[in-house]
Amino acid sequence: MASVTLEGIGKRFGAVRALEPVDLEVADGEFLALLGPSGCGKTTTLNIVAGLEAPSEGRLLIGGEDMTRVPAPARDLAMVFQSYALYPHMTVEGNLGFALEVRRLPREEIARRVRRAAEALDLVPLLGRYPKALSGGQRQRVALGRALVREPRAFLLDEPLSNLDAVLRLQMRGEIATLFRGLGATALYVTHDQAEAMTMADRIAVFRAGRLQQVGAPLAIYRAPANAFVAGFVGAPPMSFAAATLAEDAVVLEGGARLPRPSGLAVRAGARVTLGLRPEDLRLDEGGLVLPVERVEHLGGAQIAHLRAGGARLTLLAPPDAALAPGRSARVAVAARDLYLFDPETGGTLAAPGLGPLGPALRGHPCPSPTVSAS
């Protein structure tokens, strides 16, 4: 395997800037997820690494070698796409070995690699079947197997699970994570699903509007977000946001509700901030704030309650047997150490559980705070 390094890689399509210059290093054997919403630049980044797009600027290194202008076939990378793209007239065995036959490898070597990939992906009983006789999960495993047999320097995966149903996606993401960790393979994995990124990747690179927002380990991204966009994009149920004002000893929401102010926060009283609360950090507490319940979603093992706090809505993740119902009130509290605070103009993080208070030193790229609905 090999490392992959992007040095100031950017991309323009005419007058449109699709990707701001990116500096990013994927270590040898690392599984890196490129995460973000549609149109954020993550697939453009992957295509540049693959050689399917030429960068407008910057350098691409693979294993320390400059590959910026090297044609895609000569980069020795394997790519797995959204669509399975299997040859319908070939068996599973034929699909797995076709790329090796094109490269004219000896038959014994082709058979060895196909068998190894089939065993790793539990495809041995299916080698004689045609794609039309396979389930969606089985087809995806064949697509992965075609990449594995090539024994490339790195794997590139572009939302490979997006065509599967929820149960299969859950199963396949565990299988892929286990497989790649066992192989010690270098992998770049594009996804818009933060659960996939959090559970599969060694590190996550979060993109927004063509700009890299933050790179870090999943838990660091979750508990120490660089800005309000990262905080709101990573997490399920998502973070709630509310406009607030800092008092000497409290964070005051519109409508007057008061939460404890994080200690050591070097921001003057009277300053406007955006408050962020993760649903699991808000808890039921008989001595807490009294907030009306607008809606409740039952998930079996938990329930999600949507609460009104002045002009904002907060989300509470509660036990399944908690007495919550629309039209009633809930008493809730949150510890000061669990509050997220953001600059309302830039979106930069002022305080977060994984960072502590940062005062006026903003983190990450400028990113306006989410608009807080007053409806």
Tab-separated table of C-alpha atoms in Angstrom:
chain	number	residue	atom	x	y	z
A	1	MET	CA	0.000	0.000	0.000
A	2	ALA	CA	1.015	3.645	-0.238
A	3	SER	CA	0.338	7.057	1.269
A	4	VAL	CA	-1.672	9.664	-0.660
A	5	THR	CA	-0.778	13.344	-0.321
A	6	LEU	CA	-2.632	16.364	-1.705
A	7	GLU	CA	-0.584	19.575	-1.767
A	8	GLY	CA	-2.727	22.606	-2.574
A	9	ILE	CA	-4.984	20.580	-4.888
A	10	GLY	CA	-7.787	22.742	-6.302
A	11	LYS	CA	-10.258	22.518	-9.162
A	12	ARG	CA	-12.111	24.978	-11.372
A	13	PHE	CA	-14.734	24.196	-13.990
A	14	GLY	CA	-14.602	27.354	-16.068
A	15	ALA	CA	-15.474	30.242	-13.776
A	16	VAL	CA	-16.835	27.906	-11.089
A	17	ARG	CA	-14.520	27.052	-8.203
A	18	ALA	CA	-15.475	23.456	-7.354
A	19	LEU	CA	-12.647	22.830	-4.888
A	20	GLU	CA	-10.586	25.325	-2.934
A	21	PRO	CA	-6.911	24.331	-2.541
A	22	VAL	CA	-6.724	21.289	-0.253
A	23	ASP	CA	-3.763	20.077	1.789
A	24	LEU	CA	-4.417	16.548	2.985
A	25	GLU	CA	-2.316	13.490	3.769
A	26	VAL	CA	-3.610	9.930	3.963
A	27	ALA	CA	-1.079	7.701	5.720
A	28	ASP	CA	-0.075	4.299	4.399
A	29	GLY	CA	-2.732	1.854	5.653
A	30	GLU	CA	-5.157	4.565	6.797
A	31	PHE	CA	-8.921	4.574	6.109
A	32	LEU	CA	-9.960	8.199	5.508
A	33	ALA	CA	-13.598	9.212	4.947
A	34	LEU	CA	-14.385	12.276	2.832
A	35	LEU	CA	-17.660	13.505	4.324
A	36	GLY	CA	-20.070	16.227	3.315
A	37	PRO	CA	-23.356	17.092	1.574
A	38	SER	CA	-23.901	16.863	-2.171
A	39	GLY	CA	-21.814	19.342	-4.149
A	40	CYS	CA	-19.275	19.914	-1.375
A	41	GLY	CA	-16.186	18.789	-3.340
A	42	LYS	CA	-15.578	15.340	-1.868
A	43	THR	CA	-16.168	13.378	-5.102
A	44	THR	CA	-14.151	15.948	-7.083
A	45	THR	CA	-11.280	15.312	-4.675
A	46	LEU	CA	-11.595	11.553	-5.142
A	47	ASN	CA	-11.742	11.878	-8.933
A	48	ILE	CA	-8.556	13.961	-8.927
A	49	VAL	CA	-6.775	11.287	-6.893
A	50	ALA	CA	-8.095	8.620	-9.291
A	51	GLY	CA	-6.941	10.556	-12.344
A	52	LEU	CA	-10.473	10.998	-13.683
A	53	GLU	CA	-10.141	14.775	-13.289
A	54	ALA	CA	-7.028	16.918	-13.686
A	55	PRO	CA	-6.434	19.442	-10.893
A	56	SER	CA	-6.353	23.131	-11.759
A	57	GLU	CA	-3.520	23.603	-9.279
A	58	GLY	CA	-1.402	21.755	-6.745
A	59	ARG	CA	0.403	18.400	-6.619
A	60	LEU	CA	-0.711	14.828	-5.951
A	61	LEU	CA	1.758	12.370	-4.453
A	62	ILE	CA	1.179	8.616	-4.158
A	63	GLY	CA	3.787	6.768	-2.151
A	64	GLY	CA	5.911	9.917	-2.290
A	65	GLU	CA	5.892	9.968	-6.124
A	66	ASP	CA	4.441	12.920	-8.046
A	67	MET	CA	1.404	11.531	-9.868
A	68	THR	CA	-0.270	14.836	-10.758
A	69	ARG	CA	-0.022	14.324	-14.518
A	70	VAL	CA	0.250	10.533	-14.595
A	71	PRO	CA	-2.660	8.870	-16.489
A	72	ALA	CA	-5.226	7.019	-14.363
A	73	PRO	CA	-4.260	3.471	-15.473
A	74	ALA	CA	-0.651	4.043	-14.437
A	75	ARG	CA	-1.499	5.133	-10.879
A	76	ASP	CA	-2.230	1.585	-9.685
A	77	LEU	CA	-5.371	2.531	-7.792
A	78	ALA	CA	-8.629	0.590	-7.528
A	79	MET	CA	-11.972	2.379	-7.516
A	80	VAL	CA	-15.393	1.174	-6.351
A	81	PHE	CA	-18.347	3.230	-7.588
A	82	GLN	CA	-21.963	3.756	-6.495
A	83	SER	CA	-23.189	1.475	-9.250
A	84	TYR	CA	-21.902	-2.088	-9.223
A	85	ALA	CA	-21.075	-1.997	-12.972
A	86	LEU	CA	-20.778	-5.785	-13.192
A	87	TYR	CA	-20.572	-7.518	-16.560
A	88	PRO	CA	-23.962	-9.283	-16.844
A	89	HIS	CA	-22.668	-11.969	-19.233
A	90	MET	CA	-19.876	-13.031	-16.866
A	91	THR	CA	-20.079	-15.130	-13.723
A	92	VAL	CA	-18.866	-13.803	-10.392
A	93	GLU	CA	-15.555	-15.551	-11.027
A	94	GLY	CA	-15.314	-13.957	-14.468
A	95	ASN	CA	-16.086	-10.499	-13.097
A	96	LEU	CA	-13.455	-10.865	-10.394
A	97	GLY	CA	-10.726	-12.002	-12.750
A	98	PHE	CA	-11.458	-9.887	-15.844
A	99	ALA	CA	-9.149	-6.951	-15.011
A	100	LEU	CA	-6.322	-9.402	-14.321
A	101	GLU	CA	-6.885	-11.128	-17.646
A	102	VAL	CA	-6.683	-7.756	-19.408
A	103	ARG	CA	-3.322	-7.232	-17.709
A	104	ARG	CA	-2.310	-10.707	-18.952
A	105	LEU	CA	-1.328	-12.107	-15.588
A	106	PRO	CA	-0.567	-15.841	-15.487
A	107	ARG	CA	-3.644	-18.037	-15.009
A	108	GLU	CA	-2.290	-19.404	-11.733
A	109	GLU	CA	-1.871	-15.882	-10.354
A	110	ILE	CA	-5.382	-14.891	-11.464
A	111	ALA	CA	-6.853	-17.978	-9.807
A	112	ARG	CA	-4.938	-17.273	-6.588
A	113	ARG	CA	-6.108	-13.660	-6.365
A	114	VAL	CA	-9.717	-14.461	-7.264
A	115	ARG	CA	-9.851	-17.214	-4.646
A	116	ARG	CA	-8.332	-14.969	-1.996
A	117	ALA	CA	-10.839	-12.155	-2.679
A	118	ALA	CA	-13.746	-14.604	-2.792
A	119	GLU	CA	-12.787	-16.061	0.569
A	120	ALA	CA	-12.359	-12.616	2.145
A	121	LEU	CA	-15.800	-11.517	0.932
A	122	ASP	CA	-17.664	-14.814	1.431
A	123	LEU	CA	-18.207	-15.187	-2.323
A	124	VAL	CA	-16.879	-18.727	-2.821
A	125	PRO	CA	-20.388	-20.303	-3.040
A	126	LEU	CA	-21.373	-17.648	-5.606
A	127	LEU	CA	-18.452	-17.891	-8.038
A	128	GLY	CA	-20.537	-19.676	-10.679
A	129	ARG	CA	-23.528	-17.330	-10.521
A	130	TYR	CA	-24.339	-14.438	-12.838
A	131	PRO	CA	-25.057	-10.901	-11.495
A	132	LYS	CA	-28.816	-11.199	-12.149
A	133	ALA	CA	-28.930	-14.046	-9.592
A	134	LEU	CA	-27.301	-11.961	-6.844
A	135	SER	CA	-28.793	-9.701	-4.174
A	136	GLY	CA	-27.732	-6.064	-3.865
A	137	GLY	CA	-25.334	-6.855	-1.027
A	138	GLN	CA	-23.792	-9.738	-2.963
A	139	ARG	CA	-23.297	-7.542	-6.036
A	140	GLN	CA	-21.592	-4.923	-3.906
A	141	ARG	CA	-19.245	-7.563	-2.513
A	142	VAL	CA	-18.366	-8.609	-6.065
A	143	ALA	CA	-17.627	-4.976	-6.934
A	144	LEU	CA	-15.335	-4.798	-3.901
A	145	GLY	CA	-13.745	-8.075	-4.904
A	146	ARG	CA	-12.843	-6.710	-8.336
A	147	ALA	CA	-10.913	-3.956	-6.571
A	148	LEU	CA	-9.261	-6.359	-4.119
A	149	VAL	CA	-7.867	-8.726	-6.764
A	150	ARG	CA	-5.872	-5.905	-8.297
A	151	GLU	CA	-3.839	-5.526	-5.071
A	152	PRO	CA	-3.520	-1.771	-5.715
A	153	ARG	CA	-1.511	0.881	-3.922
A	154	ALA	CA	-4.736	2.414	-2.562
A	155	PHE	CA	-8.511	1.951	-2.753
A	156	LEU	CA	-10.953	4.717	-3.720
A	157	LEU	CA	-14.619	4.169	-2.818
A	158	ASP	CA	-17.344	6.561	-3.993
A	159	GLU	CA	-20.500	6.076	-1.882
A	160	PRO	CA	-20.480	2.305	-2.483
A	161	LEU	CA	-23.398	1.612	-0.123
A	162	SER	CA	-25.863	4.261	-1.305
A	163	ASN	CA	-27.886	1.811	-3.440
A	164	LEU	CA	-28.489	-0.633	-0.580
A	165	ASP	CA	-31.402	-0.701	1.852
A	166	ALA	CA	-30.878	0.338	5.475
A	167	VAL	CA	-30.290	-3.165	6.861
A	168	LEU	CA	-27.796	-4.100	4.138
A	169	ARG	CA	-25.972	-0.790	4.524
A	170	LEU	CA	-25.502	-1.475	8.221
A	171	GLN	CA	-24.213	-4.976	7.506
A	172	MET	CA	-21.928	-3.940	4.655
A	173	ARG	CA	-20.333	-1.016	6.453
A	174	GLY	CA	-19.235	-3.384	9.220
A	175	GLU	CA	-17.914	-5.897	6.692
A	176	ILE	CA	-15.985	-3.248	4.749
A	177	ALA	CA	-14.451	-1.741	7.884
A	178	THR	CA	-13.350	-5.170	9.128
A	179	LEU	CA	-11.985	-6.134	5.714
A	180	PHE	CA	-9.889	-3.018	5.201
A	181	ARG	CA	-8.507	-3.038	8.726
A	182	GLY	CA	-7.514	-6.666	8.229
A	183	LEU	CA	-5.795	-5.812	4.949
A	184	GLY	CA	-4.045	-2.742	6.358
A	185	ALA	CA	-5.157	-1.022	3.161
A	186	THR	CA	-4.971	2.663	2.296
A	187	ALA	CA	-8.498	3.817	1.456
A	188	LEU	CA	-10.330	7.043	0.617
A	189	TYR	CA	-14.060	6.611	1.160
A	190	VAL	CA	-16.550	9.238	-0.055
A	191	THR	CA	-19.892	9.428	1.770
A	192	HIS	CA	-22.614	11.877	2.746
A	193	ASP	CA	-23.661	9.542	5.590
A	194	GLN	CA	-22.010	10.662	8.821
A	195	ALA	CA	-22.816	7.324	10.507
A	196	GLU	CA	-20.722	5.524	7.872
A	197	ALA	CA	-17.859	7.950	8.354
A	198	MET	CA	-17.985	7.776	12.153
A	199	THR	CA	-18.083	3.977	12.357
A	200	MET	CA	-15.708	3.049	9.536
A	201	ALA	CA	-12.945	5.629	9.271
A	202	ASP	CA	-9.678	6.162	11.128
A	203	ARG	CA	-10.032	9.865	10.322
A	204	ILE	CA	-12.691	12.042	8.703
A	205	ALA	CA	-12.215	15.002	6.349
A	206	VAL	CA	-15.339	17.200	6.360
A	207	PHE	CA	-16.077	19.304	3.255
A	208	ARG	CA	-18.529	22.118	2.626
A	209	ALA	CA	-19.023	24.191	-0.518
A	210	GLY	CA	-15.702	23.128	-2.007
A	211	ARG	CA	-13.688	23.847	1.115
A	212	LEU	CA	-12.111	21.445	3.582
A	213	GLN	CA	-13.540	22.323	7.000
A	214	GLN	CA	-11.785	19.939	9.392
A	215	VAL	CA	-9.765	16.719	9.499
A	216	GLY	CA	-9.572	14.512	12.572
A	217	ALA	CA	-10.453	11.274	14.318
A	218	PRO	CA	-14.223	10.591	14.488
A	219	LEU	CA	-14.560	11.377	18.203
A	220	ALA	CA	-12.473	14.559	17.837
A	221	ILE	CA	-14.692	15.739	14.981
A	222	TYR	CA	-17.750	14.980	17.114
A	223	ARG	CA	-16.700	16.558	20.408
A	224	ALA	CA	-14.321	19.238	19.143
A	225	PRO	CA	-15.844	20.566	15.891
A	226	ALA	CA	-14.012	23.366	14.121
A	227	ASN	CA	-17.182	25.299	13.421
A	228	ALA	CA	-20.965	25.227	13.520
A	229	PHE	CA	-21.296	23.457	10.177
A	230	VAL	CA	-19.155	20.500	11.279
A	231	ALA	CA	-20.980	20.365	14.614
A	232	GLY	CA	-24.387	20.285	12.926
A	233	PHE	CA	-23.456	17.847	10.164
A	234	VAL	CA	-21.903	15.184	12.398
A	235	GLY	CA	-24.245	13.533	14.868
A	236	ALA	CA	-27.593	11.726	14.831
A	237	PRO	CA	-30.001	13.061	15.893
A	238	PRO	CA	-28.353	16.325	14.811
A	239	MET	CA	-27.304	19.145	17.097
A	240	SER	CA	-29.872	21.808	18.013
A	241	PHE	CA	-28.942	25.491	17.603
A	242	ALA	CA	-30.336	28.528	19.394
A	243	ALA	CA	-29.530	32.227	19.444
A	244	ALA	CA	-28.315	33.302	22.893
A	245	THR	CA	-26.639	36.074	24.871
A	246	LEU	CA	-23.830	35.644	27.398
A	247	ALA	CA	-24.435	36.891	30.934
A	248	GLU	CA	-21.779	36.898	33.662
A	249	ASP	CA	-22.918	33.524	34.961
A	250	ALA	CA	-25.245	32.128	32.299
A	251	VAL	CA	-26.041	31.571	28.650
A	252	VAL	CA	-29.432	33.221	28.143
A	253	LEU	CA	-31.739	32.003	25.372
A	254	GLU	CA	-34.296	34.208	23.668
A	255	GLY	CA	-37.333	34.044	25.908
A	256	GLY	CA	-35.212	34.173	29.072
A	257	ALA	CA	-34.263	30.519	29.659
A	258	ARG	CA	-30.867	30.380	31.371
A	259	LEU	CA	-28.191	27.690	31.057
A	260	PRO	CA	-24.911	27.536	33.003
A	261	ARG	CA	-22.063	29.460	31.377
A	262	PRO	CA	-18.860	27.436	30.684
A	263	SER	CA	-16.080	28.451	33.066
A	264	GLY	CA	-13.056	30.310	31.716
A	265	LEU	CA	-14.844	31.593	28.615
A	266	ALA	CA	-13.045	34.791	27.603
A	267	VAL	CA	-16.015	36.447	25.940
A	268	ARG	CA	-17.585	39.551	27.469
A	269	ALA	CA	-21.029	39.548	29.026
A	270	GLY	CA	-23.644	40.830	26.609
A	271	ALA	CA	-22.042	39.210	23.569
A	272	ARG	CA	-24.303	37.366	21.149
A	273	VAL	CA	-23.490	33.693	20.527
A	274	THR	CA	-25.016	30.649	18.866
A	275	LEU	CA	-25.650	27.847	21.334
A	276	GLY	CA	-25.332	24.235	20.197
A	277	LEU	CA	-26.771	21.291	22.148
A	278	ARG	CA	-26.419	17.614	21.292
A	279	PRO	CA	-29.627	15.669	22.028
A	280	GLU	CA	-27.821	13.167	24.266
A	281	ASP	CA	-26.299	15.971	26.396
A	282	LEU	CA	-29.697	17.420	27.264
A	283	ARG	CA	-31.204	15.355	30.107
A	284	LEU	CA	-34.435	15.094	32.042
A	285	ASP	CA	-34.053	16.781	35.437
A	286	GLU	CA	-36.782	17.631	37.971
A	287	GLY	CA	-34.937	20.838	38.859
A	288	GLY	CA	-34.321	21.901	35.263
A	289	LEU	CA	-35.934	24.251	32.774
A	290	VAL	CA	-39.605	23.717	31.963
A	291	LEU	CA	-39.996	23.491	28.173
A	292	PRO	CA	-43.120	22.555	26.186
A	293	VAL	CA	-42.992	19.338	24.152
A	294	GLU	CA	-44.035	19.814	20.515
A	295	ARG	CA	-43.426	16.364	19.038
A	296	VAL	CA	-42.160	12.936	20.121
A	297	GLU	CA	-40.607	10.236	17.921
A	298	HIS	CA	-40.431	6.718	19.344
A	299	LEU	CA	-37.467	4.620	18.192
A	300	GLY	CA	-38.008	1.530	20.327
A	301	GLY	CA	-34.906	1.740	22.493
A	302	ALA	CA	-35.167	5.528	22.883
A	303	GLN	CA	-37.382	8.454	22.019
A	304	ILE	CA	-36.663	11.861	20.534
A	305	ALA	CA	-38.568	14.814	21.956
A	306	HIS	CA	-38.685	18.164	20.177
A	307	LEU	CA	-38.946	20.988	22.706
A	308	ARG	CA	-39.705	24.684	22.332
A	309	ALA	CA	-37.259	27.112	23.973
A	310	GLY	CA	-38.349	30.651	23.172
A	311	GLY	CA	-37.749	31.134	19.464
A	312	ALA	CA	-35.738	27.949	19.055
A	313	ARG	CA	-36.338	24.223	19.094
A	314	LEU	CA	-34.182	21.829	21.102
A	315	THR	CA	-33.976	18.067	20.680
A	316	LEU	CA	-33.835	15.647	23.621
A	317	LEU	CA	-32.777	12.003	23.356
A	318	ALA	CA	-34.645	10.299	26.197
A	319	PRO	CA	-35.203	6.778	27.564
A	320	PRO	CA	-38.104	4.872	25.962
A	321	ASP	CA	-40.215	4.900	29.134
A	322	ALA	CA	-39.932	8.655	29.848
A	323	ALA	CA	-43.370	10.307	30.171
A	324	LEU	CA	-43.134	12.652	27.183
A	325	ALA	CA	-46.059	13.695	24.987
A	326	PRO	CA	-47.004	16.625	22.748
A	327	GLY	CA	-48.807	19.357	24.658
A	328	ARG	CA	-47.068	18.503	27.924
A	329	SER	CA	-43.910	19.995	29.403
A	330	ALA	CA	-40.532	18.460	30.156
A	331	ARG	CA	-37.984	19.545	32.756
A	332	VAL	CA	-34.489	19.452	31.267
A	333	ALA	CA	-30.966	20.467	32.204
A	334	VAL	CA	-27.482	20.394	30.679
A	335	ALA	CA	-24.028	20.663	32.231
A	336	ALA	CA	-21.939	23.719	31.378
A	337	ARG	CA	-19.142	21.441	30.150
A	338	ASP	CA	-21.481	20.004	27.478
A	339	LEU	CA	-22.407	23.312	25.863
A	340	TYR	CA	-21.167	24.223	22.392
A	341	LEU	CA	-20.834	27.936	21.652
A	342	PHE	CA	-20.198	29.465	18.230
A	343	ASP	CA	-19.540	32.929	16.857
A	344	PRO	CA	-22.826	33.892	15.140
A	345	GLU	CA	-21.002	35.738	12.352
A	346	THR	CA	-18.200	33.352	11.377
A	347	GLY	CA	-19.532	30.098	12.855
A	348	GLY	CA	-16.165	29.495	14.523
A	349	THR	CA	-16.166	27.477	17.738
A	350	LEU	CA	-15.899	29.425	21.007
A	351	ALA	CA	-16.349	26.468	23.375
A	352	ALA	CA	-16.901	22.730	22.995
A	353	PRO	CA	-16.593	19.689	25.298
A	354	GLY	CA	-13.508	18.433	23.478
A	355	LEU	CA	-11.818	21.834	23.368
A	356	GLY	CA	-12.872	23.739	26.447
A	357	PRO	CA	-13.421	27.501	26.120
A	358	LEU	CA	-11.421	29.142	23.322
A	359	GLY	CA	-12.418	32.723	23.942
A	360	PRO	CA	-12.286	34.852	20.785
A	361	ALA	CA	-9.823	32.493	19.021
A	362	LEU	CA	-11.996	31.007	16.292
A	363	ARG	CA	-11.300	27.556	14.873
A	364	GLY	CA	-11.553	26.300	11.310
A	365	HIS	CA	-12.729	28.067	8.164
A	366	PRO	CA	-15.312	30.865	8.272
A	367	CYS	CA	-18.744	29.285	8.260
A	368	PRO	CA	-21.826	31.277	9.310
A	369	SER	CA	-23.788	29.750	12.143
A	370	PRO	CA	-27.012	27.943	11.233
A	371	THR	CA	-30.074	30.119	10.968
A	372	VAL	CA	-32.225	29.672	14.061
A	373	SER	CA	-35.877	29.362	13.165
A	374	ALA	CA	-38.254	31.579	15.085
A	375	SER	CA	-41.362	29.848	13.782
